[in-house]
Coordinates of C-alpha atoms in Angstrom, one line a residue:
M1 CA 23.0 62.3 49.8
S2 CA 22.5 63.8 46.2
Q3 CA 23.6 63.7 42.6
Y4 CA 24.4 66.1 40.2
F5 CA 23.5 66.8 36.5
D6 CA 25.9 69.0 35.1
I7 CA 26.8 70.9 31.7
G8 CA 30.5 71.4 32.1
D9 CA 30.7 73.4 35.5
E10 CA 27.1 74.3 35.5
T11 CA 24.8 72.4 37.8
L12 CA 21.3 72.3 36.1
W13 CA 19.8 69.6 38.7
N14 CA 20.9 68.4 42.4
P15 CA 18.3 65.6 43.2
S16 CA 18.4 63.1 45.7
N17 CA 20.0 59.8 45.1
G18 CA 16.6 57.9 44.6
A19 CA 15.3 60.6 42.2
A20 CA 18.4 60.7 40.0
R21 CA 18.3 56.8 40.0
L22 CA 15.0 56.6 38.8
F23 CA 15.1 59.6 36.4
L24 CA 18.2 57.7 35.0
R25 CA 16.3 54.5 34.4
Q26 CA 13.7 56.3 32.8
V27 CA 16.3 57.9 30.6
E28 CA 17.3 54.4 29.5
V29 CA 13.7 53.5 28.5
F30 CA 13.2 56.6 26.5
E31 CA 16.5 56.2 24.6
A32 CA 15.3 52.6 23.7
E33 CA 11.9 53.8 22.9
L34 CA 13.2 56.6 20.4
G35 CA 16.4 54.7 19.4
L36 CA 18.2 57.9 20.1
P37 CA 21.1 58.6 22.9
S38 CA 20.2 61.3 25.4
G39 CA 23.1 62.9 25.8
I40 CA 23.1 62.3 29.5
G41 CA 26.2 60.6 30.5
P42 CA 26.4 58.0 33.4
M43 CA 26.7 58.7 36.9
R44 CA 29.9 58.8 38.2
N45 CA 31.3 59.8 41.6
D46 CA 27.6 61.5 42.2
E47 CA 27.9 63.6 38.9
C48 CA 26.5 63.1 35.4
Q49 CA 27.5 65.3 32.7
I50 CA 25.0 66.4 29.7
D51 CA 26.1 66.8 26.3
P52 CA 24.0 69.9 25.2
A53 CA 24.1 69.4 21.5
I54 CA 22.9 65.4 22.1
F55 CA 20.4 66.4 24.7
G56 CA 18.8 68.8 22.4
V57 CA 18.3 66.3 19.5
F58 CA 16.8 63.7 22.4
V59 CA 14.6 66.6 23.9
H60 CA 12.8 67.7 20.3
A61 CA 12.4 63.5 19.8
L62 CA 10.9 63.2 23.0
L63 CA 8.7 66.0 22.6
A64 CA 7.4 65.1 18.9
R65 CA 6.8 61.5 20.2
H66 CA 5.0 62.8 23.0
R67 CA 2.7 64.9 20.5
R68 CA 2.1 62.4 18.2
T69 CA 0.1 60.0 20.8
G70 CA -3.2 60.5 22.3
H71 CA -3.0 57.2 24.4
T72 CA -4.1 58.2 27.7
I73 CA -2.1 55.4 29.5
I74 CA 1.5 56.4 27.7
L75 CA 0.8 60.1 28.4
A76 CA 0.2 59.5 31.9
L77 CA 3.3 57.2 32.0
S78 CA 5.4 59.8 30.3
E79 CA 4.0 63.2 31.5
G80 CA 6.5 63.4 34.5
F81 CA 9.5 62.3 32.6
V82 CA 8.6 64.6 29.8
G83 CA 7.9 67.6 32.1
T84 CA 11.5 66.9 33.9
V85 CA 13.4 66.6 30.7
V86 CA 11.8 70.1 29.3
A87 CA 12.7 71.7 32.8
L88 CA 16.7 70.4 32.4
A89 CA 16.4 71.7 28.8
Q90 CA 15.4 75.1 29.8
R91 CA 17.9 75.4 32.5
A92 CA 20.4 74.2 29.8
G93 CA 19.6 76.8 27.4
T94 CA 17.9 74.5 24.6
D95 CA 16.0 75.8 22.3
I96 CA 12.9 74.2 21.9
D97 CA 11.0 74.8 18.5
W98 CA 7.4 74.8 20.2
G99 CA 6.2 76.2 16.7
R100 CA 7.0 73.3 15.0
L101 CA 6.0 71.0 17.8
E102 CA 2.5 72.6 18.2
A103 CA 1.8 72.0 14.3
S104 CA 0.1 69.0 13.1
P105 CA 2.4 66.2 14.2
D106 CA 4.9 65.0 12.0
G107 CA 5.0 61.3 11.1
P108 CA 2.4 58.7 11.8
L109 CA 0.5 58.5 15.1
S110 CA 2.0 56.3 17.5
D111 CA 0.2 53.9 20.0
V112 CA -3.3 54.6 19.0
Q113 CA -5.7 53.9 21.8
V114 CA -8.9 52.3 20.5
S115 CA -11.8 52.1 22.9
A116 CA -15.8 51.8 22.5
T117 CA -16.0 55.6 22.1
G118 CA -13.3 55.6 18.9
V119 CA -9.8 56.1 18.1
S120 CA -7.9 58.6 20.2
A121 CA -5.4 61.1 18.5
P122 CA -3.4 63.8 19.6
P123 CA -5.1 67.2 20.0
G124 CA -5.3 68.7 16.6
D125 CA -4.4 72.4 18.0
G126 CA -1.0 71.7 19.7
G127 CA -1.1 74.9 21.4
P128 CA -3.0 73.5 24.6
W129 CA -0.7 70.5 24.3
A130 CA 2.5 72.6 24.2
A131 CA 1.1 75.2 27.2
A132 CA 0.3 72.0 29.2
V133 CA 3.9 70.5 28.8
R134 CA 5.4 74.1 29.6
A135 CA 3.2 74.4 32.9
R136 CA 4.4 70.9 34.1
A137 CA 7.7 71.7 33.5
A138 CA 7.4 74.8 35.2
E139 CA 5.8 73.3 38.3
L140 CA 8.6 70.5 38.5
S141 CA 11.6 73.2 37.8
R142 CA 10.3 75.1 40.9
G143 CA 10.9 71.7 42.9
M144 CA 14.3 70.9 41.4
A145 CA 17.2 72.1 43.4
R146 CA 20.2 73.3 41.9

């Protein structure tokens, strides 16, 4: 069995029930962390509608938050989710402003990690960060059934 993530009549992703359930639970976590709706509706009759406008705002907020942290544990925990969201956004035709995201992060750093070697921070040059996010999304997109 599988479930469908759609925009209108177009299917963006058709994962297994377990993958869809886990993804939707992560959506809830990041909606709470960002204080924003994702635009990803509830699963009804194995179908989930995505509101492209709301989803676009969520994607940018998620990427901005991801860009502002250098905390290794938070990055490790969120990398797969961020990659999956970017892959969905690309399939949805969401315009991602990579130039703005690659610039120095807007707002305060989040979840700064302090260790014996110092304070972690996001990379100053966002080009490698954005390239890594896009590469992870491309890798995940290849495994996503439509």
